Amino acid sequence: MERIRVVDSHTGGEPTRVILEGQLSLAGATMAERRDYFRNHYDRYRTGVLCEPRGSDVLVGAVLTDPVETGSDVGVIFFNNVGYLGMCGHGTIGVVETLRFLDRVDVGRIKLDTPVGCVTAELHPSGEVSIQNVPSYLLAQDVPVEVPGVGRVEGDIAYGGNWFYIIHEPEYEISLARASELTTLTLRIMDALEAAGITGAEGAKIDHIELSGKPTLEAADSKNFVMCPGGAYDRSPCGTGTSAKLACLATRGLLSENQSYLQESVTGSVFRGSVIRAGSSWIPTITGRAHITASSELTFDPVDPIRWGLVP
Ligand code: PYC
């Protein structure tokens, strides 16, 4: 029986399942090479750990490795039910809480290498975690797309560690009660972008769609609904999505450097964000909190025909 030890957490309602290191040996001098090695040799661990019957479409997975950069503490590769993520904000907060749970880190700074660059996290005494994300930027403003059954929508194409299409206007009514309607809408927008050949830089697929709406919480600046690759919406305000959005607002002159912005999610959880300028990009800092939900051992029975997950 093959066994894999995992620690589960959620960050603002969005779950992260961390596969602990020591069981997989990933070759590669960079995190991108290690991600490719994982994809080519161990993709069954992604599907077995995250897909049904052990997991669900909402889960984001993370595998830990030794760091690749001098001065970094750990390497991390994020993935989900359909593939690999460049970065993951809620997942990074979940990884830091997992390392704290395992007594591997204390309050203070932790440097994490990801396939898209180095991210610095600060674990606060309160248990909150701030992550200084990779440089984020607005690539193209007010890009129109015709969406079958919906009509024309306009959004910004922006990067925050993943590629986003962010619709600022019109504001949508965002609530859990409307989640299935918003899921249908955002998946149609994602398909329409692909059909129209609208991409991020260097042809990168735009695989996250972000809608904006009026906040429910008095203190929040806005509420979002973020569709992720694989068809599940983010239960948290999405760390990379908030990073991309803040880069858009700062570029448009609607957010100053170091100005605090409270992003509420469809579930009512909140990330606090701000940016500082870095040339033509912005470095976002996103703060949130994760909680551990399980520490367990997954078992893979060699005679179970679907031990590596139900994959469409
Ligand atoms: O928090 O960056 C994020 C994220 C990406 C996909 C799901 N969560």
PDB file of N, CA and C in Angstrom, residues 166-206:
ATOM      1  N   ILE A 166     -10.075  40.602 -15.750  1.00  0.00           N
ATOM      2  CA  ILE A 166     -10.760  41.220 -14.608  1.00  0.00           C
ATOM      3  C   ILE A 166     -11.806  42.217 -15.110  1.00  0.00           C
ATOM      4  N   ILE A 167     -13.046  41.936 -14.782  1.00  0.00           N
ATOM      5  CA  ILE A 167     -14.131  42.841 -15.173  1.00  0.00           C
ATOM      6  C   ILE A 167     -14.429  43.753 -13.974  1.00  0.00           C
ATOM      7  N   HIS A 168     -14.162  45.032 -14.158  1.00  0.00           N
ATOM      8  CA  HIS A 168     -14.423  45.997 -13.074  1.00  0.00           C
ATOM      9  C   HIS A 168     -15.863  46.513 -13.160  1.00  0.00           C
ATOM     10  N   GLU A 169     -16.345  46.714 -14.407  1.00  0.00           N
ATOM     11  CA  GLU A 169     -17.686  47.237 -14.672  1.00  0.00           C
ATOM     12  C   GLU A 169     -18.326  46.352 -15.739  1.00  0.00           C
ATOM     13  N   PRO A 170     -19.607  46.023 -15.625  1.00  0.00           N
ATOM     14  CA  PRO A 170     -20.505  46.422 -14.571  1.00  0.00           C
ATOM     15  C   PRO A 170     -20.199  45.672 -13.280  1.00  0.00           C
ATOM     16  N   GLU A 171     -20.695  46.209 -12.177  1.00  0.00           N
ATOM     17  CA  GLU A 171     -20.559  45.473 -10.917  1.00  0.00           C
ATOM     18  C   GLU A 171     -21.637  44.391 -10.876  1.00  0.00           C
ATOM     19  N   TYR A 172     -21.236  43.205 -10.496  1.00  0.00           N
ATOM     20  CA  TYR A 172     -22.176  42.084 -10.407  1.00  0.00           C
ATOM     21  C   TYR A 172     -22.659  41.945  -8.971  1.00  0.00           C
ATOM     22  N   GLU A 173     -23.851  41.351  -8.844  1.00  0.00           N
ATOM     23  CA  GLU A 173     -24.334  41.038  -7.496  1.00  0.00           C
ATOM     24  C   GLU A 173     -23.673  39.707  -7.132  1.00  0.00           C
ATOM     25  N   ILE A 174     -22.765  39.749  -6.174  1.00  0.00           N
ATOM     26  CA  ILE A 174     -21.962  38.555  -5.859  1.00  0.00           C
ATOM     27  C   ILE A 174     -22.402  37.980  -4.523  1.00  0.00           C
ATOM     28  N   SER A 175     -22.870  36.741  -4.571  1.00  0.00           N
ATOM     29  CA  SER A 175     -23.287  36.068  -3.328  1.00  0.00           C
ATOM     30  C   SER A 175     -23.189  34.566  -3.561  1.00  0.00           C
ATOM     31  N   LEU A 176     -23.117  33.819  -2.470  1.00  0.00           N
ATOM     32  CA  LEU A 176     -23.054  32.355  -2.600  1.00  0.00           C
ATOM     33  C   LEU A 176     -24.320  31.823  -3.268  1.00  0.00           C
ATOM     34  N   ALA A 177     -25.440  32.489  -3.022  1.00  0.00           N
ATOM     35  CA  ALA A 177     -26.704  32.048  -3.628  1.00  0.00           C
ATOM     36  C   ALA A 177     -26.631  32.131  -5.151  1.00  0.00           C
ATOM     37  N   ARG A 178     -25.769  33.016  -5.675  1.00  0.00           N
ATOM     38  CA  ARG A 178     -25.666  33.187  -7.133  1.00  0.00           C
ATOM     39  C   ARG A 178     -24.440  32.475  -7.701  1.00  0.00           C
ATOM     40  N   ALA A 179     -23.791  31.626  -6.890  1.00  0.00           N
ATOM     41  CA  ALA A 179     -22.518  31.031  -7.312  1.00  0.00           C
ATOM     42  C   ALA A 179     -22.657  30.198  -8.587  1.00  0.00           C
ATOM     43  N   SER A 180     -23.762  29.462  -8.727  1.00  0.00           N
ATOM     44  CA  SER A 180     -23.810  28.602  -9.916  1.00  0.00           C
ATOM     45  C   SER A 180     -24.046  29.442 -11.167  1.00  0.00           C
ATOM     46  N   GLU A 181     -24.847  30.517 -11.038  1.00  0.00           N
ATOM     47  CA  GLU A 181     -25.050  31.442 -12.173  1.00  0.00           C
ATOM     48  C   GLU A 181     -23.728  32.124 -12.571  1.00  0.00           C
ATOM     49  N   LEU A 182     -22.972  32.571 -11.554  1.00  0.00           N
ATOM     50  CA  LEU A 182     -21.694  33.256 -11.825  1.00  0.00           C
ATOM     51  C   LEU A 182     -20.656  32.279 -12.371  1.00  0.00           C
ATOM     52  N   THR A 183     -20.771  31.016 -11.953  1.00  0.00           N
ATOM     53  CA  THR A 183     -19.878  29.986 -12.497  1.00  0.00           C
ATOM     54  C   THR A 183     -20.128  29.813 -13.998  1.00  0.00           C
ATOM     55  N   THR A 184     -21.396  29.708 -14.382  1.00  0.00           N
ATOM     56  CA  THR A 184     -21.730  29.560 -15.806  1.00  0.00           C
ATOM     57  C   THR A 184     -21.216  30.766 -16.589  1.00  0.00           C
ATOM     58  N   LEU A 185     -21.452  31.964 -16.062  1.00  0.00           N
ATOM     59  CA  LEU A 185     -21.042  33.193 -16.753  1.00  0.00           C
ATOM     60  C   LEU A 185     -19.528  33.237 -16.943  1.00  0.00           C
ATOM     61  N   THR A 186     -18.784  32.987 -15.869  1.00  0.00           N
ATOM     62  CA  THR A 186     -17.322  33.134 -15.962  1.00  0.00           C
ATOM     63  C   THR A 186     -16.711  32.041 -16.843  1.00  0.00           C
ATOM     64  N   LEU A 187     -17.298  30.841 -16.835  1.00  0.00           N
ATOM     65  CA  LEU A 187     -16.763  29.793 -17.707  1.00  0.00           C
ATOM     66  C   LEU A 187     -17.015  30.149 -19.180  1.00  0.00           C
ATOM     67  N   ARG A 188     -18.169  30.782 -19.443  1.00  0.00           N
ATOM     68  CA  ARG A 188     -18.444  31.226 -20.824  1.00  0.00           C
ATOM     69  C   ARG A 188     -17.457  32.300 -21.252  1.00  0.00           C
ATOM     70  N   ILE A 189     -17.130  33.204 -20.324  1.00  0.00           N
ATOM     71  CA  ILE A 189     -16.165  34.268 -20.656  1.00  0.00           C
ATOM     72  C   ILE A 189     -14.800  33.646 -20.935  1.00  0.00           C
ATOM     73  N   MET A 190     -14.412  32.659 -20.104  1.00  0.00           N
ATOM     74  CA  MET A 190     -13.105  32.011 -20.305  1.00  0.00           C
ATOM     75  C   MET A 190     -13.048  31.347 -21.687  1.00  0.00           C
ATOM     76  N   ASP A 191     -14.133  30.637 -22.048  1.00  0.00           N
ATOM     77  CA  ASP A 191     -14.183  29.979 -23.367  1.00  0.00           C
ATOM     78  C   ASP A 191     -14.140  31.009 -24.490  1.00  0.00           C
ATOM     79  N   ALA A 192     -14.857  32.128 -24.300  1.00  0.00           N
ATOM     80  CA  ALA A 192     -14.917  33.152 -25.354  1.00  0.00           C
ATOM     81  C   ALA A 192     -13.539  33.783 -25.567  1.00  0.00           C
ATOM     82  N   LEU A 193     -12.800  33.997 -24.482  1.00  0.00           N
ATOM     83  CA  LEU A 193     -11.446  34.568 -24.609  1.00  0.00           C
ATOM     84  C   LEU A 193     -10.572  33.620 -25.416  1.00  0.00           C
ATOM     85  N   GLU A 194     -10.678  32.334 -25.097  1.00  0.00           N
ATOM     86  CA  GLU A 194      -9.846  31.346 -25.802  1.00  0.00           C
ATOM     87  C   GLU A 194     -10.241  31.287 -27.284  1.00  0.00           C
ATOM     88  N   ALA A 195     -11.562  31.279 -27.541  1.00  0.00           N
ATOM     89  CA  ALA A 195     -12.026  31.199 -28.933  1.00  0.00           C
ATOM     90  C   ALA A 195     -11.571  32.422 -29.727  1.00  0.00           C
ATOM     91  N   ALA A 196     -11.503  33.577 -29.063  1.00  0.00           N
ATOM     92  CA  ALA A 196     -11.114  34.818 -29.749  1.00  0.00           C
ATOM     93  C   ALA A 196      -9.597  34.974 -29.816  1.00  0.00           C
ATOM     94  N   GLY A 197      -8.863  34.038 -29.246  1.00  0.00           N
ATOM     95  CA  GLY A 197      -7.395  34.111 -29.277  1.00  0.00           C
ATOM     96  C   GLY A 197      -6.844  35.199 -28.368  1.00  0.00           C
ATOM     97  N   ILE A 198      -7.606  35.580 -27.344  1.00  0.00           N
ATOM     98  CA  ILE A 198      -7.138  36.622 -26.404  1.00  0.00           C
ATOM     99  C   ILE A 198      -6.375  35.926 -25.277  1.00  0.00           C
ATOM    100  N   THR A 199      -5.127  36.313 -25.111  1.00  0.00           N
ATOM    101  CA  THR A 199      -4.243  35.611 -24.166  1.00  0.00           C
ATOM    102  C   THR A 199      -3.493  36.603 -23.281  1.00  0.00           C
ATOM    103  N   GLY A 200      -2.761  36.054 -22.332  1.00  0.00           N
ATOM    104  CA  GLY A 200      -1.789  36.831 -21.581  1.00  0.00           C
ATOM    105  C   GLY A 200      -0.523  36.979 -22.425  1.00  0.00           C
ATOM    106  N   ALA A 201       0.570  37.410 -21.788  1.00  0.00           N
ATOM    107  CA  ALA A 201       1.827  37.608 -22.522  1.00  0.00           C
ATOM    108  C   ALA A 201       2.310  36.280 -23.097  1.00  0.00           C
ATOM    109  N   GLU A 202       2.935  36.365 -24.255  1.00  0.00           N
ATOM    110  CA  GLU A 202       3.517  35.198 -24.940  1.00  0.00           C
ATOM    111  C   GLU A 202       2.519  34.055 -25.110  1.00  0.00           C
ATOM    112  N   GLY A 203       1.277  34.426 -25.366  1.00  0.00           N
ATOM    113  CA  GLY A 203       0.243  33.421 -25.671  1.00  0.00           C
ATOM    114  C   GLY A 203      -0.235  32.625 -24.474  1.00  0.00           C
ATOM    115  N   ALA A 204       0.092  33.074 -23.271  1.00  0.00           N
ATOM    116  CA  ALA A 204      -0.339  32.326 -22.075  1.00  0.00           C
ATOM    117  C   ALA A 204      -1.860  32.328 -21.969  1.00  0.00           C
ATOM    118  N   LYS A 205      -2.423  31.157 -21.653  1.00  0.00           N
ATOM    119  CA  LYS A 205      -3.882  31.053 -21.512  1.00  0.00           C
ATOM    120  C   LYS A 205      -4.343  31.890 -20.305  1.00  0.00           C
ATOM    121  N   ILE A 206      -5.430  32.633 -20.523  1.00  0.00           N
ATOM    122  CA  ILE A 206      -6.054  33.345 -19.385  1.00  0.00           C
ATOM    123  C   ILE A 206      -6.993  32.343 -18.731  1.00  0.00           C
TER     124      ILE A 206
END
